[in-house]
mmCIF file of C-alpha atoms (C1' of nucleotides) in Angstrom:
data_model
loop_
_atom_site.group_PDB
_atom_site.id
_atom_site.type_symbol
_atom_site.label_atom_id
_atom_site.label_comp_id
_atom_site.label_asym_id
_atom_site.label_seq_id
_atom_site.Cartn_x
_atom_site.Cartn_y
_atom_site.Cartn_z
ATOM 1 C CA UNK A 124 43.267 24.512 6.240
ATOM 2 C CA UNK A 125 40.866 21.170 6.607
ATOM 3 C CA UNK A 126 40.387 20.106 3.512
ATOM 4 C CA UNK A 127 37.519 17.033 2.844
ATOM 5 C CA UNK A 128 36.801 14.408 0.073
ATOM 6 C CA UNK A 129 33.725 14.016 -1.555
ATOM 7 C CA UNK A 130 32.221 11.540 0.512
ATOM 8 C CA UNK A 131 33.079 13.313 3.822
ATOM 9 C CA UNK A 132 31.481 16.474 2.485
ATOM 10 C CA UNK A 133 28.809 14.120 0.844
ATOM 11 C CA UNK A 134 28.105 12.754 4.786
ATOM 12 C CA UNK A 135 27.793 16.267 5.609
ATOM 13 C CA UNK A 136 25.896 17.486 3.359
ATOM 14 C CA UNK A 137 22.985 14.342 3.555
ATOM 15 C CA UNK A 138 23.539 14.175 -0.063
ATOM 16 C CA UNK A 139 25.013 11.211 -1.900
ATOM 17 C CA UNK A 140 28.575 10.821 -3.778
ATOM 18 C CA UNK A 141 26.256 10.990 -6.756
ATOM 19 C CA UNK A 142 24.418 13.972 -6.580
ATOM 20 C CA UNK A 143 27.273 16.012 -5.936
ATOM 21 C CA UNK A 144 29.617 14.575 -9.136
ATOM 22 C CA UNK A 145 25.973 15.585 -10.577
ATOM 23 C CA UNK A 146 26.147 19.222 -9.133
ATOM 24 C CA UNK A 147 30.049 19.253 -10.637
ATOM 25 C CA UNK A 148 28.952 17.809 -13.541
ATOM 26 C CA UNK A 149 26.368 20.727 -14.022
ATOM 27 C CA UNK A 150 28.458 23.817 -13.717
ATOM 28 C CA UNK A 151 27.222 24.145 -9.419
ATOM 29 C CA UNK A 152 31.338 23.653 -8.129
ATOM 30 C CA UNK A 153 33.609 25.672 -10.490
ATOM 31 C CA UNK A 154 35.278 26.723 -7.134
ATOM 32 C CA UNK A 155 36.667 22.903 -5.690
ATOM 33 C CA UNK A 156 39.875 22.168 -6.538
ATOM 34 C CA UNK A 157 41.691 19.255 -7.053
ATOM 35 C CA UNK A 158 44.533 16.979 -5.867
ATOM 36 C CA UNK A 159 47.144 16.396 -8.404
ATOM 37 C CA UNK A 160 46.019 12.978 -8.870
ATOM 38 C CA UNK A 161 42.449 14.522 -10.207
ATOM 39 C CA UNK A 162 40.784 14.191 -6.249
ATOM 40 C CA UNK A 163 37.842 16.633 -5.181
ATOM 41 C CA UNK A 164 39.243 18.681 -2.496
ATOM 42 C CA UNK A 165 36.695 20.434 -0.337
ATOM 43 C CA UNK A 166 37.607 23.379 1.629
ATOM 44 C CA UNK A 167 35.219 24.848 3.897
ATOM 45 C CA UNK A 168 33.657 28.061 2.455
ATOM 46 C CA UNK A 169 33.074 25.266 -0.646
ATOM 47 C CA UNK A 170 30.642 23.449 1.883
ATOM 48 C CA UNK A 171 28.965 26.934 2.901
ATOM 49 C CA UNK A 172 29.046 27.640 -0.712
ATOM 50 C CA UNK A 173 27.081 23.836 -1.494
ATOM 51 C CA UNK A 174 25.080 24.781 1.879
ATOM 52 C CA UNK A 175 23.962 28.154 -0.096
ATOM 53 C CA UNK A 176 23.349 25.695 -3.377
ATOM 54 C CA UNK A 177 21.087 23.266 -0.919
ATOM 55 C CA UNK A 178 19.208 26.375 0.395
ATOM 56 C CA UNK A 179 18.168 27.467 -2.753
ATOM 57 C CA UNK A 180 17.297 24.176 -4.060
ATOM 58 C CA UNK A 181 15.161 24.410 -0.586
ATOM 59 C CA UNK A 182 12.774 27.164 -2.674
ATOM 60 C CA UNK A 183 12.355 25.322 -5.748
ATOM 61 C CA UNK A 184 14.838 27.185 -7.810
ATOM 62 C CA UNK A 185 16.132 24.547 -10.715
ATOM 63 C CA UNK A 186 19.585 23.774 -10.832
ATOM 64 C CA UNK A 187 20.506 25.372 -14.440
ATOM 65 C CA UNK A 188 19.264 28.316 -12.379
ATOM 66 C CA UNK A 189 21.109 27.813 -9.329
ATOM 67 C CA UNK A 190 24.032 27.256 -12.103
ATOM 68 C CA UNK A 191 23.056 30.860 -13.680
ATOM 69 C CA UNK A 192 23.870 32.096 -9.932
ATOM 70 C CA UNK A 193 26.900 30.378 -9.178
ATOM 71 C CA UNK A 194 28.207 31.487 -12.887
ATOM 72 C CA UNK A 195 27.240 35.197 -11.676
ATOM 73 C CA UNK A 196 29.918 34.641 -8.481
ATOM 74 C CA UNK A 197 32.218 33.551 -10.526
ATOM 75 C CA UNK A 198 32.021 36.947 -12.738
ATOM 76 C CA UNK A 199 32.896 38.821 -9.453
ATOM 77 C CA UNK A 200 31.300 42.423 -8.448
ATOM 78 C CA UNK A 201 29.947 42.908 -11.529
ATOM 79 C CA UNK A 202 27.161 40.627 -11.022
ATOM 80 C CA UNK A 203 25.456 41.813 -7.159
ATOM 81 C CA UNK A 204 22.831 43.380 -8.101
ATOM 82 C CA UNK A 205 21.444 40.751 -10.359
ATOM 83 C CA UNK A 206 22.567 38.315 -7.532
ATOM 84 C CA UNK A 207 20.456 40.771 -4.715
ATOM 85 C CA UNK A 208 17.977 40.890 -7.314
ATOM 86 C CA UNK A 209 17.750 37.262 -7.457
ATOM 87 C CA UNK A 210 17.739 36.430 -3.885
ATOM 88 C CA UNK A 211 14.844 39.007 -3.330
ATOM 89 C CA UNK A 212 12.784 37.236 -5.679
ATOM 90 C CA UNK A 213 13.705 34.125 -4.475
ATOM 91 C CA UNK A 214 12.247 35.666 -0.826
ATOM 92 C CA UNK A 215 8.617 36.406 -2.314
ATOM 93 C CA UNK A 216 8.473 33.174 -3.781
ATOM 94 C CA UNK A 217 9.571 31.735 -0.463
ATOM 95 C CA UNK A 218 6.956 33.812 0.958
ATOM 96 C CA UNK A 219 4.386 32.327 -1.626
ATOM 97 C CA UNK A 220 5.498 29.161 -0.777
ATOM 98 C CA UNK A 221 4.415 29.721 2.982
ATOM 99 C CA UNK A 222 0.743 30.962 2.286
ATOM 100 C CA UNK A 223 0.110 28.740 -0.410
ATOM 101 C CA UNK A 224 1.389 25.697 2.543
ATOM 102 C CA UNK A 225 -1.040 27.863 5.154
ATOM 103 C CA UNK A 226 -3.901 27.428 3.034
ATOM 104 C CA UNK A 227 -3.065 23.168 2.326
ATOM 105 C CA UNK A 228 -2.856 23.149 5.993
ATOM 106 C CA UNK A 229 -5.990 24.483 6.862
ATOM 107 C CA UNK A 230 -7.663 22.045 4.284
ATOM 108 C CA UNK A 231 -5.770 18.909 5.904
ATOM 109 C CA UNK A 232 -6.783 20.041 9.357
ATOM 110 C CA UNK A 233 -10.278 20.125 8.057
ATOM 111 C CA UNK A 234 -9.740 16.594 7.004
ATOM 112 C CA UNK A 235 -8.580 15.468 10.037
ATOM 113 C CA UNK A 236 -11.266 16.992 11.831
ATOM 114 C CA UNK A 237 -13.930 15.188 9.782
ATOM 115 C CA UNK A 238 -12.372 11.932 9.478
ATOM 116 C CA UNK A 239 -12.059 12.151 13.797
ATOM 117 C CA UNK A 240 -15.624 12.635 13.390
ATOM 118 C CA UNK A 241 -16.408 10.074 10.986
ATOM 119 C CA UNK A 242 -14.643 7.227 12.681
ATOM 120 C CA UNK A 243 -15.805 8.113 15.623
ATOM 121 C CA UNK A 244 -19.118 8.024 14.826
ATOM 122 C CA UNK A 245 -18.327 4.458 12.689
ATOM 123 C CA UNK A 246 -19.336 6.053 9.228
ATOM 124 C CA UNK A 247 -18.835 8.790 6.798
ATOM 125 C CA UNK A 248 -22.359 9.363 6.935
ATOM 126 C CA UNK A 249 -22.527 11.516 9.412
ATOM 127 C CA UNK A 250 -21.038 14.396 7.936
ATOM 128 C CA UNK A 251 -23.931 14.087 5.110
ATOM 129 C CA UNK A 252 -26.858 13.861 7.781
ATOM 130 C CA UNK A 253 -25.824 16.518 9.699
ATOM 131 C CA UNK A 254 -26.205 19.272 6.583
ATOM 132 C CA UNK A 255 -29.833 17.731 6.076
ATOM 133 C CA UNK A 256 -31.862 19.024 9.510
ATOM 134 C CA UNK A 257 -34.205 16.144 9.795
ATOM 135 C CA UNK A 258 -37.857 17.466 8.773
ATOM 136 C CA UNK B 180 -27.925 19.065 -11.231
ATOM 137 C CA UNK B 181 -24.748 20.742 -12.947
ATOM 138 C CA UNK B 182 -22.168 18.716 -14.777
ATOM 139 C CA UNK B 183 -18.877 20.206 -16.571
ATOM 140 C CA UNK B 184 -17.063 19.055 -19.413
ATOM 141 C CA UNK B 185 -12.995 17.876 -19.155
ATOM 142 C CA UNK B 186 -12.015 21.518 -20.566
ATOM 143 C CA UNK B 187 -14.271 23.301 -17.750
ATOM 144 C CA UNK B 188 -12.672 21.361 -14.768
ATOM 145 C CA UNK B 189 -9.338 22.186 -16.203
ATOM 146 C CA UNK B 190 -9.767 25.650 -16.666
ATOM 147 C CA UNK B 191 -11.359 26.033 -12.635
ATOM 148 C CA UNK B 192 -8.513 23.592 -11.202
ATOM 149 C CA UNK B 193 -5.750 25.715 -13.549
ATOM 150 C CA UNK B 194 -5.014 22.359 -15.067
ATOM 151 C CA UNK B 195 -4.588 21.074 -18.160
ATOM 152 C CA UNK B 196 -6.821 18.491 -19.921
ATOM 153 C CA UNK B 197 -3.546 16.060 -20.386
ATOM 154 C CA UNK B 198 -2.871 16.384 -16.659
ATOM 155 C CA UNK B 199 -6.290 15.599 -15.778
ATOM 156 C CA UNK B 200 -6.627 12.572 -18.140
ATOM 157 C CA UNK B 201 -3.062 11.789 -16.783
ATOM 158 C CA UNK B 202 -5.285 11.702 -13.149
ATOM 159 C CA UNK B 203 -7.802 9.546 -14.446
ATOM 160 C CA UNK B 204 -5.257 6.985 -16.047
ATOM 161 C CA UNK B 205 -3.536 6.760 -12.781
ATOM 162 C CA UNK B 206 -6.640 5.905 -11.259
ATOM 163 C CA UNK B 207 -7.280 9.519 -9.227
ATOM 164 C CA UNK B 208 -10.919 9.990 -10.762
ATOM 165 C CA UNK B 209 -12.508 6.378 -10.724
ATOM 166 C CA UNK B 210 -15.244 8.123 -9.775
ATOM 167 C CA UNK B 211 -16.508 10.367 -12.541
ATOM 168 C CA UNK B 212 -19.192 9.164 -15.113
ATOM 169 C CA UNK B 213 -19.301 9.573 -18.507
ATOM 170 C CA UNK B 214 -21.827 10.414 -21.129
ATOM 171 C CA UNK B 215 -23.613 7.556 -23.579
ATOM 172 C CA UNK B 216 -20.652 8.249 -26.327
ATOM 173 C CA UNK B 217 -17.825 7.989 -23.545
ATOM 174 C CA UNK B 218 -17.211 11.604 -22.268
ATOM 175 C CA UNK B 219 -16.478 12.463 -19.379
ATOM 176 C CA UNK B 220 -18.612 14.146 -16.858
ATOM 177 C CA UNK B 221 -18.018 15.786 -13.893
ATOM 178 C CA UNK B 222 -20.231 16.913 -10.994
ATOM 179 C CA UNK B 223 -19.460 19.429 -8.981
ATOM 180 C CA UNK B 224 -18.589 16.646 -6.210
ATOM 181 C CA UNK B 225 -16.043 15.820 -8.410
ATOM 182 C CA UNK B 226 -14.099 18.695 -8.684
ATOM 183 C CA UNK B 227 -14.573 18.966 -4.735
ATOM 184 C CA UNK B 228 -12.630 15.557 -4.879
ATOM 185 C CA UNK B 229 -10.049 16.965 -7.144
ATOM 186 C CA UNK B 230 -9.398 19.858 -5.396
ATOM 187 C CA UNK B 231 -8.342 17.600 -2.280
ATOM 188 C CA UNK B 232 -6.230 15.634 -4.989
ATOM 189 C CA UNK B 233 -4.558 19.071 -5.308
ATOM 190 C CA UNK B 234 -4.110 19.843 -1.791
ATOM 191 C CA UNK B 235 -2.788 16.223 -1.433
ATOM 192 C CA UNK B 236 -0.276 17.205 -4.121
ATOM 193 C CA UNK B 237 1.127 20.349 -2.366
ATOM 194 C CA UNK B 238 1.806 18.610 0.441
ATOM 195 C CA UNK B 239 4.448 16.383 -1.806
ATOM 196 C CA UNK B 240 1.695 13.126 -1.770
ATOM 197 C CA UNK B 241 3.236 11.458 -5.025
ATOM 198 C CA UNK B 242 0.488 10.343 -7.428
ATOM 199 C CA UNK B 243 0.862 6.647 -6.789
ATOM 200 C CA UNK B 244 0.133 7.173 -2.951
ATOM 201 C CA UNK B 245 -2.832 10.166 -3.365
ATOM 202 C CA UNK B 246 -4.409 6.891 -5.526
ATOM 203 C CA UNK B 247 -4.090 4.405 -2.670
ATOM 204 C CA UNK B 248 -6.296 7.223 -0.609
ATOM 205 C CA UNK B 249 -8.746 7.191 -4.013
ATOM 206 C CA UNK B 250 -9.154 3.865 -3.548
ATOM 207 C CA UNK B 251 -9.339 3.600 0.483
ATOM 208 C CA UNK B 252 -12.263 6.362 -0.533
ATOM 209 C CA UNK B 253 -13.699 3.265 -3.008
ATOM 210 C CA UNK B 254 -13.611 0.646 -0.045
ATOM 211 C CA UNK B 255 -16.082 2.625 2.099
ATOM 212 C CA UNK B 256 -16.129 3.051 5.581
ATOM 213 C CA UNK B 257 -14.053 0.262 6.440
ATOM 214 C CA UNK B 258 -10.804 2.306 5.535
ATOM 215 C CA UNK B 259 -11.615 5.624 7.601
ATOM 216 C CA UNK B 260 -9.336 4.946 10.119
ATOM 217 C CA UNK B 261 -6.473 4.774 7.654
ATOM 218 C CA UNK B 262 -7.592 7.785 6.067
ATOM 219 C CA UNK B 263 -7.469 9.739 8.911
ATOM 220 C CA UNK B 264 -4.086 8.127 9.679
ATOM 221 C CA UNK B 265 -3.036 9.174 6.240
ATOM 222 C CA UNK B 266 -4.419 12.981 7.134
ATOM 223 C CA UNK B 267 -2.173 12.890 10.211
ATOM 224 C CA UNK B 268 0.827 12.413 8.421
ATOM 225 C CA UNK B 269 0.173 14.629 5.913
ATOM 226 C CA UNK B 270 -0.151 17.523 8.803
ATOM 227 C CA UNK B 271 3.180 16.607 10.382
ATOM 228 C CA UNK B 272 4.452 16.486 6.787
ATOM 229 C CA UNK B 273 3.183 19.714 6.295
ATOM 230 C CA UNK B 274 4.450 20.697 9.621
ATOM 231 C CA UNK B 275 7.867 19.895 8.585
ATOM 232 C CA UNK B 276 7.821 21.129 5.471
ATOM 233 C CA UNK B 277 7.218 24.714 6.920
ATOM 234 C CA UNK B 278 9.761 24.876 9.379
ATOM 235 C CA UNK B 279 11.963 23.845 6.749
ATOM 236 C CA UNK B 280 10.927 27.198 4.746
ATOM 237 C CA UNK B 281 11.452 29.357 7.839
ATOM 238 C CA UNK B 282 14.760 28.231 7.784
ATOM 239 C CA UNK B 283 15.523 28.744 4.245
ATOM 240 C CA UNK B 284 13.677 32.053 4.622
ATOM 241 C CA UNK B 285 16.077 33.198 7.090
ATOM 242 C CA UNK B 286 19.077 32.373 4.817
ATOM 243 C CA UNK B 287 17.629 34.049 2.189
ATOM 244 C CA UNK B 288 16.535 36.843 4.403
ATOM 245 C CA UNK B 289 20.513 37.293 5.414
ATOM 246 C CA UNK B 290 22.059 36.867 1.807
ATOM 247 C CA UNK B 291 19.308 39.969 0.643
ATOM 248 C CA UNK B 292 21.122 41.802 3.206
ATOM 249 C CA UNK B 293 24.240 40.606 2.315
ATOM 250 C CA UNK B 294 23.672 41.415 -1.211
ATOM 251 C CA UNK B 295 22.685 44.761 -0.672
ATOM 252 C CA UNK B 296 25.274 45.971 1.691
ATOM 253 C CA UNK B 297 27.584 44.792 -0.959
ATOM 254 C CA UNK B 298 25.691 46.233 -3.825
ATOM 255 C CA UNK B 299 26.139 49.624 -1.710
ATOM 256 C CA UNK B 300 29.594 48.926 -1.153
ATOM 257 C CA UNK B 301 30.296 48.292 -4.985
ATOM 258 C CA UNK B 302 32.417 45.168 -3.735
ATOM 259 C CA UNK B 303 31.933 41.503 -1.843
ATOM 260 C CA UNK B 304 34.798 42.415 -1.013
ATOM 261 C CA UNK B 305 33.217 44.433 2.284
ATOM 262 C CA UNK B 306 31.953 41.535 4.270
ATOM 263 C CA UNK B 307 35.652 39.926 4.097
ATOM 264 C CA UNK B 308 37.292 43.248 5.496
ATOM 265 C CA UNK B 309 35.168 43.198 8.044
ATOM 266 C CA UNK B 310 35.822 40.155 9.725
ATOM 267 C CA UNK B 311 39.873 41.130 10.253
ATOM 268 C CA UNK B 312 39.667 43.925 12.378
ATOM 269 C CA UNK B 313 43.112 46.278 11.301
ATOM 270 C CA UNK B 314 45.778 45.220 13.326
ATOM 271 C "C1'" DT C 869 -23.329 17.581 -46.113
ATOM 272 C "C1'" DA C 870 -19.209 19.075 -44.562
ATOM 273 C "C1'" DT C 871 -15.974 21.528 -41.568
ATOM 274 C "C1'" DA C 872 -15.238 23.230 -37.103
ATOM 275 C "C1'" DG C 873 -14.557 22.310 -32.445
ATOM 276 C "C1'" DA C 874 -15.440 19.441 -28.898
ATOM 277 C "C1'" DC C 875 -13.970 15.120 -27.103
ATOM 278 C "C1'" DT C 876 -11.994 10.006 -26.724
ATOM 279 C "C1'" DT C 877 -7.673 6.623 -26.537
ATOM 280 C "C1'" DC C 878 -3.174 4.690 -26.794
ATOM 281 C "C1'" DG C 879 1.229 5.244 -26.983
ATOM 282 C "C1'" DA C 880 5.201 7.793 -27.465
ATOM 283 C "C1'" DG C 881 8.100 11.947 -25.913
ATOM 284 C "C1'" DT C 882 9.860 14.887 -22.389
ATOM 285 C "C1'" DT C 883 12.375 17.005 -18.676
ATOM 286 C "C1'" DA C 884 14.722 17.575 -14.369
ATOM 287 C "C1'" DA C 885 17.013 15.359 -11.322
ATOM 288 C "C1'" DC C 886 19.052 11.972 -9.931
ATOM 289 C "C1'" DT C 887 21.472 7.328 -9.990
ATOM 290 C "C1'" DC C 888 24.029 3.776 -11.017
ATOM 291 C "C1'" DT C 889 27.444 1.019 -13.850
ATOM 292 C "C1'" DA C 890 31.772 -0.582 -15.861
ATOM 293 C "C1'" DT C 891 36.242 0.569 -16.418
ATOM 294 C "C1'" DG C 892 39.892 2.304 -14.782
ATOM 295 C "C1'" DG C 893 43.417 5.301 -11.237
ATOM 296 C "C1'" DT C 894 45.945 5.594 -6.196
ATOM 297 C "C1'" DT C 895 46.716 4.594 -1.381
ATOM 298 C "C1'" DT C 896 46.920 1.668 2.240
ATOM 299 C "C1'" DG C 897 47.415 -2.173 5.186
ATOM 300 C "C1'" DG C 898 48.236 -7.638 6.547
ATOM 301 C "C1'" DC D 1214 52.657 -7.459 -3.075
ATOM 302 C "C1'" DC D 1215 47.642 -7.476 -3.122
ATOM 303 C "C1'" DA D 1216 42.885 -6.642 -2.166
ATOM 304 C "C1'" DA D 1217 40.227 -3.550 0.046
ATOM 305 C "C1'" DA D 1218 38.660 1.257 -0.160
ATOM 306 C "C1'" DC D 1219 38.341 5.512 -1.743
ATOM 307 C "C1'" DC D 1220 38.655 8.325 -5.625
ATOM 308 C "C1'" DA D 1221 37.729 9.321 -11.190
ATOM 309 C "C1'" DT D 1222 34.953 9.590 -15.891
ATOM 310 C "C1'" DA D 1223 31.524 8.598 -19.260
ATOM 311 C "C1'" DG D 1224 27.430 7.172 -19.855
ATOM 312 C "C1'" DA D 1225 23.510 4.175 -19.538
ATOM 313 C "C1'" DG D 1226 19.371 4.021 -17.109
ATOM 314 C "C1'" DT D 1227 15.057 5.085 -13.994
ATOM 315 C "C1'" DT D 1228 11.378 7.797 -11.668
ATOM 316 C "C1'" DA D 1229 7.908 10.949 -11.663
ATOM 317 C "C1'" DA D 1230 5.155 13.661 -14.158
ATOM 318 C "C1'" DC D 1231 3.773 15.127 -16.942
ATOM 319 C "C1'" DT D 1232 2.607 16.237 -22.174
ATOM 320 C "C1'" DC D 1233 1.998 15.544 -26.782
ATOM 321 C "C1'" DG D 1234 0.582 13.065 -31.617
ATOM 322 C "C1'" DA D 1235 -2.376 10.366 -33.912
ATOM 323 C "C1'" DA D 1236 -6.209 8.669 -35.331
ATOM 324 C "C1'" DG D 1237 -11.075 8.103 -33.820
ATOM 325 C "C1'" DT D 1238 -15.898 9.497 -32.921
ATOM 326 C "C1'" DC D 1239 -19.785 12.732 -31.930
ATOM 327 C "C1'" DT D 1240 -22.468 17.244 -32.245
ATOM 328 C "C1'" DA D 1241 -23.368 21.754 -33.917
ATOM 329 C "C1'" DT D 1242 -23.602 25.348 -37.484
ATOM 330 C "C1'" DA D 1243 -22.656 27.715 -42.598
#
DNA sequence: TATAGACTTCGAGTTAACTCTATGGTTTGG
DNA sequence: CCAAACCATAGAGTTAACTCGAAGTCTATA
């Protein structure tokens, strides 16, 4: 079975070796084995697990909470419900983030056209004047 | 014209007074006036500007870059193009974030059903066994 | 008039998530 | 056989974005 060194994994996941070692220090990678002289030896499944960790990070989950999840994984089937609930919560969280981003996007688009008009008119005053109908 | 104290603005924008003062310290609020004895006096337009700042923050823009934008605003019409470009970049950035979130969501949903099945089956092994057809 | 409850500044402290430095152990090619 | 290029650890340093404490000012009310 193919294995990988820390720098290979770092390259594959677009992380630095520092970051990977930091994750390990924080307890996110208890599954990674070592060579006799202590080097980390990553299996394909370890890379998959790291991708899940990256996914959880992308949802905004702090590393301490990700560790809790990893601990649950190590504990086995007795924690299946907790893990399921956690993912449901993450899902709700991501949905909320999407909503938030949508609102943000609307404002940004509004600003884009605001500045387009202002630029074309040569001045921002164009927006102030439009609102006051000439008497 | 109605004005607001720092704590009123904090409440309205769901920020703390500490955060508002921090923003001011960082130069994000050069427009906010003061009472004769030094208290900040927020106008409606200041609150609008703060909402734009919050929007930029929501796009993931760091405070130093937001300050650059605020400085451009203070400089007037000569910076209209820069500001327009900045919003276009922000828009692209938010679009990228949305894409990223979508991918994240797919993995999360996948995990939700993975754990649902595992929970119902009482063990995670259900997923490993499915892949190896019985010989 | 004094106490409470706003507000102010300055600067220190906190937290998360890296990021790096120092030091040292293997392995490998010229 | 030794220098380069990996790997390791421990622990210090960095950065962003707050967050707070101390000390002081102002204003309104009992």
